[in-house]
mmCIF file of C-alpha atoms in Angstrom:
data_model
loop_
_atom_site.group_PDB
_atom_site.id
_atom_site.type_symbol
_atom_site.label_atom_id
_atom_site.label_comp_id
_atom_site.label_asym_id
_atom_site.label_seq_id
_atom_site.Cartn_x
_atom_site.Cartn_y
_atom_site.Cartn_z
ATOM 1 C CA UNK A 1 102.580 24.243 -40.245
ATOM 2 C CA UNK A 2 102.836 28.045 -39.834
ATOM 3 C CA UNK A 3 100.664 28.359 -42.853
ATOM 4 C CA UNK A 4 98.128 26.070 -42.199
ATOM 5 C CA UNK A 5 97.037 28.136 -38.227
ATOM 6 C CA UNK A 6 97.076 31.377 -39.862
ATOM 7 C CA UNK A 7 94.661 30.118 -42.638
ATOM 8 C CA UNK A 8 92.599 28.594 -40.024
ATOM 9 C CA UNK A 9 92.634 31.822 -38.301
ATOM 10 C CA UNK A 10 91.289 33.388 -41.863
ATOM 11 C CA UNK A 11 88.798 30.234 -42.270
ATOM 12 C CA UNK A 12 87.551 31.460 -38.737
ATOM 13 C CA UNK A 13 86.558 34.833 -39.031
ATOM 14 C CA UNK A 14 85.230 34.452 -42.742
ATOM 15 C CA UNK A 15 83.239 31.439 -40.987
ATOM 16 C CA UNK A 16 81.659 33.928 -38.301
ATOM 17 C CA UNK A 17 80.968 36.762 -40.466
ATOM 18 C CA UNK A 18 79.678 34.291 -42.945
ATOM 19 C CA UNK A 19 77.060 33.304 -40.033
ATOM 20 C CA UNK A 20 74.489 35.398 -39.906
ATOM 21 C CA UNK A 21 74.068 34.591 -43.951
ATOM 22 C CA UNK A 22 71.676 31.496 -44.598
ATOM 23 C CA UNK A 23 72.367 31.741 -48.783
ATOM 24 C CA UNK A 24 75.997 32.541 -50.191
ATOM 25 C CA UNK A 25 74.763 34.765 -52.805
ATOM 26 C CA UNK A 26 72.126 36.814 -51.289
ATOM 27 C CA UNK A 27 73.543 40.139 -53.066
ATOM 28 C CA UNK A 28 71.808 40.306 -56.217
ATOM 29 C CA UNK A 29 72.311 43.533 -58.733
ATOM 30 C CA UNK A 30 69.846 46.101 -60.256
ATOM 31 C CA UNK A 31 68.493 44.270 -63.805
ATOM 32 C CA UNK A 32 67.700 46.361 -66.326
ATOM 33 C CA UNK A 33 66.656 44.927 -69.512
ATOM 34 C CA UNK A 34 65.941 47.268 -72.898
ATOM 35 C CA UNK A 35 64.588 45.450 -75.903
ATOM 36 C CA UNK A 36 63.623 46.543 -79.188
ATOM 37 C CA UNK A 37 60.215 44.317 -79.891
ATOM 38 C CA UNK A 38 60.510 46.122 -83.198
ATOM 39 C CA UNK A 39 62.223 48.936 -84.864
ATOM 40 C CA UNK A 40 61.555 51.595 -82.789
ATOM 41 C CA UNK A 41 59.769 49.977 -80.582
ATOM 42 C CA UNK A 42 61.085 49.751 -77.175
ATOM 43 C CA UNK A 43 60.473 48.033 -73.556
ATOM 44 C CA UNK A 44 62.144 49.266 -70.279
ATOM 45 C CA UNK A 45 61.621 46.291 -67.743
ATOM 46 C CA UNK A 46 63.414 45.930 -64.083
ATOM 47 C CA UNK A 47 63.678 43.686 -60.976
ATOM 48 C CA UNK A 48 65.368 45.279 -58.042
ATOM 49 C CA UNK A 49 66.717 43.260 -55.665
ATOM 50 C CA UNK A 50 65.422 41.918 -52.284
ATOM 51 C CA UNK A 51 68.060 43.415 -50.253
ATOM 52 C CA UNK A 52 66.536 47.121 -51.291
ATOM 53 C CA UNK A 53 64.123 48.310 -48.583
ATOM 54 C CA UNK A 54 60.553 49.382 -50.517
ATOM 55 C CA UNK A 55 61.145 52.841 -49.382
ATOM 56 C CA UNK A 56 63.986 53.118 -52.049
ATOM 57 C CA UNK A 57 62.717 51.230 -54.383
ATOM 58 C CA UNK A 58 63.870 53.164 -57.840
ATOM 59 C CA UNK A 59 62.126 54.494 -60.758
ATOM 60 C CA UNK A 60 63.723 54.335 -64.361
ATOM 61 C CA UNK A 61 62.779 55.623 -67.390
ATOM 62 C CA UNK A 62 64.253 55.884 -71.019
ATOM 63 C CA UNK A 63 65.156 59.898 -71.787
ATOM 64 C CA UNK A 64 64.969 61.737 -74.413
ATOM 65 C CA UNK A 65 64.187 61.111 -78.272
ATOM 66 C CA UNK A 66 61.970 58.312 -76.344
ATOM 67 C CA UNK A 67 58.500 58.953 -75.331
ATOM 68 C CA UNK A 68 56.557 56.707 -72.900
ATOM 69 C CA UNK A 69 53.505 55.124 -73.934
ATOM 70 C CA UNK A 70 53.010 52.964 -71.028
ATOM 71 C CA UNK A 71 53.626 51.836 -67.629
ATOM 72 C CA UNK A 72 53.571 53.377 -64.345
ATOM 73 C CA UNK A 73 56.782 55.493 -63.421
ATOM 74 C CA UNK A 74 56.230 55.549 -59.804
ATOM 75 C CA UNK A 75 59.201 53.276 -57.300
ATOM 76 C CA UNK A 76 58.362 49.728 -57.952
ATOM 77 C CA UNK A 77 60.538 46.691 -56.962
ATOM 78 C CA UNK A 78 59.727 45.100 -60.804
ATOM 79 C CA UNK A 79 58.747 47.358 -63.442
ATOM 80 C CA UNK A 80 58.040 47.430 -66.891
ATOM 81 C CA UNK A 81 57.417 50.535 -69.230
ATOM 82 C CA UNK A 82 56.753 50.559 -73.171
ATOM 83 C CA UNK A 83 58.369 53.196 -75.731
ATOM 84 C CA UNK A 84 58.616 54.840 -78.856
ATOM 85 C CA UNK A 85 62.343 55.369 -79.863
ATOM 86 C CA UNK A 86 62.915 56.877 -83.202
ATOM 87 C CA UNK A 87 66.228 55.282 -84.136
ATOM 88 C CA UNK A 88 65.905 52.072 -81.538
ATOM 89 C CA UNK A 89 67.923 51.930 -78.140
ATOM 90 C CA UNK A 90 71.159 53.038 -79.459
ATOM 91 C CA UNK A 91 72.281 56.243 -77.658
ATOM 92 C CA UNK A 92 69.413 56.656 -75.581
ATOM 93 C CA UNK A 93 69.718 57.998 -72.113
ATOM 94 C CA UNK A 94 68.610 55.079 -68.907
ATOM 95 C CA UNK A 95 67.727 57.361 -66.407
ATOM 96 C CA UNK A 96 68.037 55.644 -62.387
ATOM 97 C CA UNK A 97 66.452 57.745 -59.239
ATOM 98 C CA UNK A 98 66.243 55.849 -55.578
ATOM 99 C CA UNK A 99 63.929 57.893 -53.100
ATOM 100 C CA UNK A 100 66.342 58.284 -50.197
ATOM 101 C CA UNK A 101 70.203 56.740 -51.506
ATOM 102 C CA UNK A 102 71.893 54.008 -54.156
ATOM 103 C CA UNK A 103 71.397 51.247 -52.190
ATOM 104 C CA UNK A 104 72.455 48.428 -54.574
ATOM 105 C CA UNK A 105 76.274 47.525 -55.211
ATOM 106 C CA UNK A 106 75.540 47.451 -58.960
ATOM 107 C CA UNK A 107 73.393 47.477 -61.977
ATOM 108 C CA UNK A 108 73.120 44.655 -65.128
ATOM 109 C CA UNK A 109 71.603 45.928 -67.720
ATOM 110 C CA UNK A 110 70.909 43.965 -71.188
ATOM 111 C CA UNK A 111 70.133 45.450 -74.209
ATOM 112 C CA UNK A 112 68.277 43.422 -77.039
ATOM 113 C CA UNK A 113 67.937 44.897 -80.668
ATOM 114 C CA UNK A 114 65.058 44.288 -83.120
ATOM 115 C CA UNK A 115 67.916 42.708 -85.254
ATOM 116 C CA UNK A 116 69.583 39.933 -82.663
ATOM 117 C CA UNK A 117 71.691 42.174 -81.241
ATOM 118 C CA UNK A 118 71.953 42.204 -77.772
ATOM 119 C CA UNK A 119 74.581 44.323 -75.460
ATOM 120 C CA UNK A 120 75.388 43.657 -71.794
ATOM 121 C CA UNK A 121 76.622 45.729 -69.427
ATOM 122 C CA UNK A 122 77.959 46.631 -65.677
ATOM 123 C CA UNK A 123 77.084 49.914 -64.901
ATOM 124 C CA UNK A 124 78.492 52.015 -62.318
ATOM 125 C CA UNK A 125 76.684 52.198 -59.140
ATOM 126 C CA UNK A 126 77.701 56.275 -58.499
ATOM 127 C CA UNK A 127 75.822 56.948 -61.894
ATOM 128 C CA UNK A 128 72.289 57.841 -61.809
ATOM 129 C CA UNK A 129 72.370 58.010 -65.978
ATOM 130 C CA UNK A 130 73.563 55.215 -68.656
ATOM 131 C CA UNK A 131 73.924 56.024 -72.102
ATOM 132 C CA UNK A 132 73.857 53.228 -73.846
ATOM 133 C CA UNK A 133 76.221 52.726 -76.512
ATOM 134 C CA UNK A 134 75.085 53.088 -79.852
ATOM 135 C CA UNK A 135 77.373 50.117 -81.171
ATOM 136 C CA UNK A 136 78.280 47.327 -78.236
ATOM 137 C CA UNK A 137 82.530 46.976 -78.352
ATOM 138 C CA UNK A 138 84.476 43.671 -77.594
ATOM 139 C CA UNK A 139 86.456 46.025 -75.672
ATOM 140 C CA UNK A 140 83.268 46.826 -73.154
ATOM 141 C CA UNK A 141 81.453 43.509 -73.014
ATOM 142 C CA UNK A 142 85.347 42.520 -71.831
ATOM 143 C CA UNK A 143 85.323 44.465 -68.791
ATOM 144 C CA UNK A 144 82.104 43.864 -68.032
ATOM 145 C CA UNK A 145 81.814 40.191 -67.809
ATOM 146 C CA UNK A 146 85.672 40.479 -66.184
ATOM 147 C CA UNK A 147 83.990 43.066 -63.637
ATOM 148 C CA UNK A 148 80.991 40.385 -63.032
ATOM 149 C CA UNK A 149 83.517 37.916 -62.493
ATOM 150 C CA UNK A 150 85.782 39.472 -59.556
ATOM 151 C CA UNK A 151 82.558 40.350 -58.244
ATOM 152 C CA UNK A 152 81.286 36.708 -58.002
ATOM 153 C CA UNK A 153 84.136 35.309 -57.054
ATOM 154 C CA UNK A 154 84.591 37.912 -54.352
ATOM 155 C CA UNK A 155 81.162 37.712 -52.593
ATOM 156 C CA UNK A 156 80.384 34.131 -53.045
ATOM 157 C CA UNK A 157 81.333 33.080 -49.028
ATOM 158 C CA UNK A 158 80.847 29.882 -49.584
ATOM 159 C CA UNK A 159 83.631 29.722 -52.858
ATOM 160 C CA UNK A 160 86.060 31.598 -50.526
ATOM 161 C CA UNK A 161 85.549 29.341 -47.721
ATOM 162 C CA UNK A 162 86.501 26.480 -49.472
ATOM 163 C CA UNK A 163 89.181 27.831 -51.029
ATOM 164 C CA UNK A 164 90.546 28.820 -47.808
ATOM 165 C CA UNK A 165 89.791 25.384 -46.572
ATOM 166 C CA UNK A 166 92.269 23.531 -49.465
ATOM 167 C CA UNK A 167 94.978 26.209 -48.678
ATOM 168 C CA UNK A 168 94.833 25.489 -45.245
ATOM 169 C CA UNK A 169 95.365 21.578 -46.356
ATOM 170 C CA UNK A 170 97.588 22.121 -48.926
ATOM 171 C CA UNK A 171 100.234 23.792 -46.616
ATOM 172 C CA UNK A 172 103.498 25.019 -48.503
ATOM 173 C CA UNK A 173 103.594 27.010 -51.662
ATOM 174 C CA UNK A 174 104.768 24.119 -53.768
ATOM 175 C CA UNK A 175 101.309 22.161 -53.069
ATOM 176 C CA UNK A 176 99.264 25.309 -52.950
ATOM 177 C CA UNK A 177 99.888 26.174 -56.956
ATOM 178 C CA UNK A 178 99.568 22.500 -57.382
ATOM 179 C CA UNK A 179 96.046 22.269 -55.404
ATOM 180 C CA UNK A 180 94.780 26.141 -56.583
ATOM 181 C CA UNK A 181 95.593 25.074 -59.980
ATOM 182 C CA UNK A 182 93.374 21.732 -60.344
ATOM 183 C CA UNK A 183 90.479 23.527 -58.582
ATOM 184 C CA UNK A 184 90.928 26.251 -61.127
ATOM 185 C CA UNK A 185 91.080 23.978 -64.305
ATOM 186 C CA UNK A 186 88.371 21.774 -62.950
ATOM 187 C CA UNK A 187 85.495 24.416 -62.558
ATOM 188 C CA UNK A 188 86.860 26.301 -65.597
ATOM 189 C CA UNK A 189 85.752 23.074 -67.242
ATOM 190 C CA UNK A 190 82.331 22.647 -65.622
ATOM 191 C CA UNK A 191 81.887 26.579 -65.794
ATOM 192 C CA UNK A 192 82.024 26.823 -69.846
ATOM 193 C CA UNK A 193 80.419 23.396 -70.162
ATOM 194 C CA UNK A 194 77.327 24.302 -68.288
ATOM 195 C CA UNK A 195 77.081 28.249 -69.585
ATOM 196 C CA UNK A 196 77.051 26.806 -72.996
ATOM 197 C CA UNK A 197 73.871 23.750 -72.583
ATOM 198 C CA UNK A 198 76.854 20.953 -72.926
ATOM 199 C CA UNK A 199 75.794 19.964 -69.455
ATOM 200 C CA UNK A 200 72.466 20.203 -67.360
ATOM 201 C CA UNK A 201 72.770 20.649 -63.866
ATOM 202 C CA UNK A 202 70.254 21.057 -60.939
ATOM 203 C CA UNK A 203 71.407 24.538 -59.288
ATOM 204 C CA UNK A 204 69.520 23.610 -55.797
ATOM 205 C CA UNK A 205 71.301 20.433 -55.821
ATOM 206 C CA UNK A 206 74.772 22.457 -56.676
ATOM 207 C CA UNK A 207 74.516 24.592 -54.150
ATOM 208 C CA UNK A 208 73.945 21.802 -51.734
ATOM 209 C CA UNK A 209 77.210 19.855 -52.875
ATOM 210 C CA UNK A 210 79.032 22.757 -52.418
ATOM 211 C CA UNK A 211 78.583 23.351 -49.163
ATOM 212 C CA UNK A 212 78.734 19.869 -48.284
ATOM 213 C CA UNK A 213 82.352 20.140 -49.943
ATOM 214 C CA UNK A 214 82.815 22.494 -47.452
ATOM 215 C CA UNK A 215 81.693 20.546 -44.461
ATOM 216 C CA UNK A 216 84.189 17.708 -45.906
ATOM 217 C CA UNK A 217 86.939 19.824 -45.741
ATOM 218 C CA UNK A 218 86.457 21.107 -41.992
ATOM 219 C CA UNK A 219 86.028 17.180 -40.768
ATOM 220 C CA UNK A 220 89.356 16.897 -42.564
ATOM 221 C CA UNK A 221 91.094 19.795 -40.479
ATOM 222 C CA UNK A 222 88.955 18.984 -37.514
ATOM 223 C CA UNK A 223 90.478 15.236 -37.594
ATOM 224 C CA UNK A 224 93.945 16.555 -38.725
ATOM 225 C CA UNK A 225 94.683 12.916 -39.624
ATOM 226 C CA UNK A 226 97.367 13.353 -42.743
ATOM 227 C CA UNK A 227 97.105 9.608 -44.241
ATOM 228 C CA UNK A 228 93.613 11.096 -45.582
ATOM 229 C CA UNK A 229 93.580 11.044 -49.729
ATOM 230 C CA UNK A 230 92.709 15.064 -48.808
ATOM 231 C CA UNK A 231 96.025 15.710 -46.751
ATOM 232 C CA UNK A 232 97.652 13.394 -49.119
ATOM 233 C CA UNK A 233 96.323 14.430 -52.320
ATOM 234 C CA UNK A 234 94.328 17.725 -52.025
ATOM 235 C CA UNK A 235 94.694 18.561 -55.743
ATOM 236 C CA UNK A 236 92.816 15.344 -56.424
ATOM 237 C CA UNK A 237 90.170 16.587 -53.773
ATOM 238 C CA UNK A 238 90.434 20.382 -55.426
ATOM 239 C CA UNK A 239 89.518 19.243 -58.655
ATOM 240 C CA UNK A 240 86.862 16.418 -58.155
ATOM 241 C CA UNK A 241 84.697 19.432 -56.024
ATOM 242 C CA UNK A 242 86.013 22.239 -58.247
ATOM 243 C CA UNK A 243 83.625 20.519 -60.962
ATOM 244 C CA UNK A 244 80.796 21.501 -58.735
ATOM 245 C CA UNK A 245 81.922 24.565 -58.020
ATOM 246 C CA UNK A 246 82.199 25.032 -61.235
ATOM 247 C CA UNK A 247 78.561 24.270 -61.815
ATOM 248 C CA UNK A 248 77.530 26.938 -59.589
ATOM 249 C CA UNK A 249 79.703 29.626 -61.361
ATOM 250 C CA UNK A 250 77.842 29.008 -63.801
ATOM 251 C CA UNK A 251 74.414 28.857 -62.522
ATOM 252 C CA UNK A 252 75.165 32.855 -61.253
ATOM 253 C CA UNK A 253 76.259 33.595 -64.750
ATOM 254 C CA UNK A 254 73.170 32.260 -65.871
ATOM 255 C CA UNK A 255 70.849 34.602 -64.075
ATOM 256 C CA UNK A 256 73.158 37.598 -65.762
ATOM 257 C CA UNK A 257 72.600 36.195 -69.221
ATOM 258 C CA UNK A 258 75.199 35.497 -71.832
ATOM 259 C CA UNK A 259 74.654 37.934 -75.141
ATOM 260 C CA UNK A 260 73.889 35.895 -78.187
ATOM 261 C CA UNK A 261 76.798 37.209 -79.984
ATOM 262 C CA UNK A 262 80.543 37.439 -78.430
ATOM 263 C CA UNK A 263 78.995 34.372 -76.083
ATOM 264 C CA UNK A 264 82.368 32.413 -75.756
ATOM 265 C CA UNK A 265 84.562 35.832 -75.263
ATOM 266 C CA UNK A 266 82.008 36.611 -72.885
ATOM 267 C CA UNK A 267 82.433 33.506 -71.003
ATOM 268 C CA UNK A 268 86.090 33.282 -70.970
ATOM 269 C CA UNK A 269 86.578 36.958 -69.739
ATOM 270 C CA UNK A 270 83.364 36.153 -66.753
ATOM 271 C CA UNK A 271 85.703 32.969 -66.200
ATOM 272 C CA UNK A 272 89.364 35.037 -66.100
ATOM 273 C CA UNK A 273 87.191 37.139 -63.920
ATOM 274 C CA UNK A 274 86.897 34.334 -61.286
ATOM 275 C CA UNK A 275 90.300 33.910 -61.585
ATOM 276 C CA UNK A 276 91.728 37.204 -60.708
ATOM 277 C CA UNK A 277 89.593 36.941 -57.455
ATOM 278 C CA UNK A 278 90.333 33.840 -56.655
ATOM 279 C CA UNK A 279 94.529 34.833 -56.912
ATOM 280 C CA UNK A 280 93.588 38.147 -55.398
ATOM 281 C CA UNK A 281 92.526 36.101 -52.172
ATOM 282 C CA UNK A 282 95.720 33.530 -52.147
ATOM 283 C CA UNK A 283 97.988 36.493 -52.362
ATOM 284 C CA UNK A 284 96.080 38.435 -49.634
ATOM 285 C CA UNK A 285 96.646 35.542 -47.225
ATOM 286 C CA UNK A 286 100.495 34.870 -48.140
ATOM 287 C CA UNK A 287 100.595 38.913 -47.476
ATOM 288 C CA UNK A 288 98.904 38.305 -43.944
ATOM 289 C CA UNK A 289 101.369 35.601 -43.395
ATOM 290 C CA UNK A 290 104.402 37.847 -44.605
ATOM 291 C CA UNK A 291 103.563 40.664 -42.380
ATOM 292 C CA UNK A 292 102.943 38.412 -38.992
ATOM 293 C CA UNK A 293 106.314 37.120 -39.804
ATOM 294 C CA UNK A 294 107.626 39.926 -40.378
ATOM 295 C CA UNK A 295 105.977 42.743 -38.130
ATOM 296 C CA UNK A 296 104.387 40.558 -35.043
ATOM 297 C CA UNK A 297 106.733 38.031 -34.847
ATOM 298 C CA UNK A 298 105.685 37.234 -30.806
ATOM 299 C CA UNK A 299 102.240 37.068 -32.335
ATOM 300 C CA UNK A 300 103.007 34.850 -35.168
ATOM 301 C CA UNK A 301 105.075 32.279 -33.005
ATOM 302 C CA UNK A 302 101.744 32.179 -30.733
ATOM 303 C CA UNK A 303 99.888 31.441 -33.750
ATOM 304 C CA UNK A 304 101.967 28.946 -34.679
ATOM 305 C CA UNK A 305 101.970 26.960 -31.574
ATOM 306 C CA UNK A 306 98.540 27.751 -30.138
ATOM 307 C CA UNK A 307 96.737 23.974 -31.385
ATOM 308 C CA UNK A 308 93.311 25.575 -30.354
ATOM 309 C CA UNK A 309 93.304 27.650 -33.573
ATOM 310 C CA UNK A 310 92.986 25.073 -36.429
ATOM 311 C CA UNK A 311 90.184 22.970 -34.386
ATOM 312 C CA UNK A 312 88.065 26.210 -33.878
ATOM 313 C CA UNK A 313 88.358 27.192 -37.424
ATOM 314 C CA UNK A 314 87.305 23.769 -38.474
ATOM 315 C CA UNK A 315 84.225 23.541 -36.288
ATOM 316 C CA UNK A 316 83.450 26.926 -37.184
ATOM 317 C CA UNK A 317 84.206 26.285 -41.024
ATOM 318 C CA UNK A 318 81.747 23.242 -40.370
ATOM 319 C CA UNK A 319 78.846 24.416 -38.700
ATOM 320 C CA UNK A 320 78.608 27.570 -41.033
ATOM 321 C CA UNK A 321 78.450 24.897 -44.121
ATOM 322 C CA UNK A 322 76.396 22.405 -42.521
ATOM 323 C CA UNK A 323 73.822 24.889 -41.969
ATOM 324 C CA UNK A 324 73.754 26.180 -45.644
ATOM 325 C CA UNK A 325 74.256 22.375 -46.441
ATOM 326 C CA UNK A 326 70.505 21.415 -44.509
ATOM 327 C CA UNK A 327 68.831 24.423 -45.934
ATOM 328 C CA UNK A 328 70.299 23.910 -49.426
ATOM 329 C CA UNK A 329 68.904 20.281 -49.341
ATOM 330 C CA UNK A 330 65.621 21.152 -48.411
ATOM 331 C CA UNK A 331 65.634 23.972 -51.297
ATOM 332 C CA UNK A 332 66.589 21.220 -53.794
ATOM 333 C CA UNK A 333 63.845 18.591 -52.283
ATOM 334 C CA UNK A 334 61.575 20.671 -52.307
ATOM 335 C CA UNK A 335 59.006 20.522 -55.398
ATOM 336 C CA UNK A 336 59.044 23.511 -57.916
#
């Protein structure tokens, strides 16, 4: 019981702040993509993301052994330059310069060899310069698809919300590992079967389900009726939508790009990634519910007794999702 108000509490506020959001995953990186078309011969391309006003749009460019032989170097929100590298990619300098501040929260960049190489990478945001490395390590694609992961799993509102939502039904530890665990095998399923063309999926359509598995689970806590298969069985519920959710991990993985070499260890770290987020959050809310107890215990009897709290969370939970649910729909009706 105790549990379940203070994660509606949680649901709440991540359902206001989540308001003023129409898409999920509206923060998009810096993509930078180097390939070699042929030895020595190299292409700087780049999209910035919308987010970015167009007075800080960035300019790149390849340093030194390279020399440009064409495309503009002026701010653009896409660019694309051409250049000679004696010696390929390998060790050359990607130079990064925004007008006014670093105003994205990161930077992908790719790197594709005459050869079939390729090299991916999360570079960090406070560097203006990125050598790349002149031979890719397991060691670095590793933290960088683990990096992408947390990332995801971290900003994706509507992933968190429902999450929240099945602790919130789930209740007591015991039936939280239970639940957290069959939403966790069930999109780690979907996740590596999609990423690697098993299965096809419509992403419009995936994002829709998802937040209609979202709007499911606030009718649930709205109702509060426990003979419900949910309130009965929420690991069943956590791993029939955690197939979707799945799906939509790996949709966002898709517009990063696997590399065509280390794809599965790729993969598997992007998917431990989402996992380490996903148990980051559970242990931030038992922590919350540790400290009322222990710290505000006036507050956290309130809490506990005030019945208000779960029914605002769920209509809050509810109209957030239904909102992204309608749009969603209309994205995936809509002809290409």
């Amino acid at each position: 019981m105790i549990m379940r108000l203070v994660l509606a509490a949680l649901s709440a506020i991540a359902a206001l702040a989540a308001g003023a959001k129409s898409h999920a995953h509206e923060s998009r990186p810096l993509y930078i993509e180097i390939t070699e078309t042929a030895p020595g011969d190299v292409s700087l391309k780049w999209i910035t993301p919308a987010s970015v006003a167009y007075s800080d749009m960035p300019t790149l460019s390849l340093g030194p052994p390279c020399e440009r032989l064409a495309g503009a170097q002026s701010p653009a929100r896409q660019g694309a330059q051409r250049y000679r590298c004696d010696g390929g990619p390998g060790g050359v300098r990607v130079e990064i310069a925004y007008p006014l501040f670093q105003s994205v929260d990161h930077a992908l960049a790719r790197v594709a060899y005459a050869d079939g190489r390729t090299q991916t990478a999360v570079l960090d945001p406070s560097k203006d310069v990125w050598e790349i490395p002149a031979e890719a390590t397991f060691a670095a694609l590793a933290r960088s698809y683990l990096t992408l992961g947390v990332e995801h799993i971290l900003g994706g509102v509507d992933h968190l919300l429902f999450l929240t939502g099945l602790l919130f039904i789930a209740s007591d530890v015991r039936r939280t590992i239970v639940t957290v665990t069959g939403f966790t095998l069930a999109h780690s399923l979907t996740l590596i079967a999609t990423a690697l063309d098993i299965v096809r999926v419509s992403v419009p359509a995936t994002e829709a389900v998802i937040a209609l598995s979202i709007v499911f689970l606030a009718s649930e806590i709205a109702r509060g009726d426990r003979t419900t298969l949910a309130w009965r069985r929420p690991a069943l519920v956590a791993s029939t939508f955690g197939l979707v959710h799945g799906a939509g991990f790996a949709a966002a993985l898709g517009e990063i790009g696997l590399p065509q070499t280390e794809k599965v260890g790729a993969l598997l770290f992007f998917n431990l990634g989402v996992e380490l987020g996903q148990l980051g959050v559970v242990a931030l809310v038992f922590a919350v519910i540790l400290a009322l107890k222990t710290f505000a215990a006036s507050a956290f009897e309130r809490i506990r007794d005030d019945a208000r709290i779960p029914l605002a969370a769920a209509y809050a939970l509810g109209v957030v999702s239904a909102a992204w649910f309608i749009e969603r729909a209309a994205r995936a009706l809509t002809p290409a």
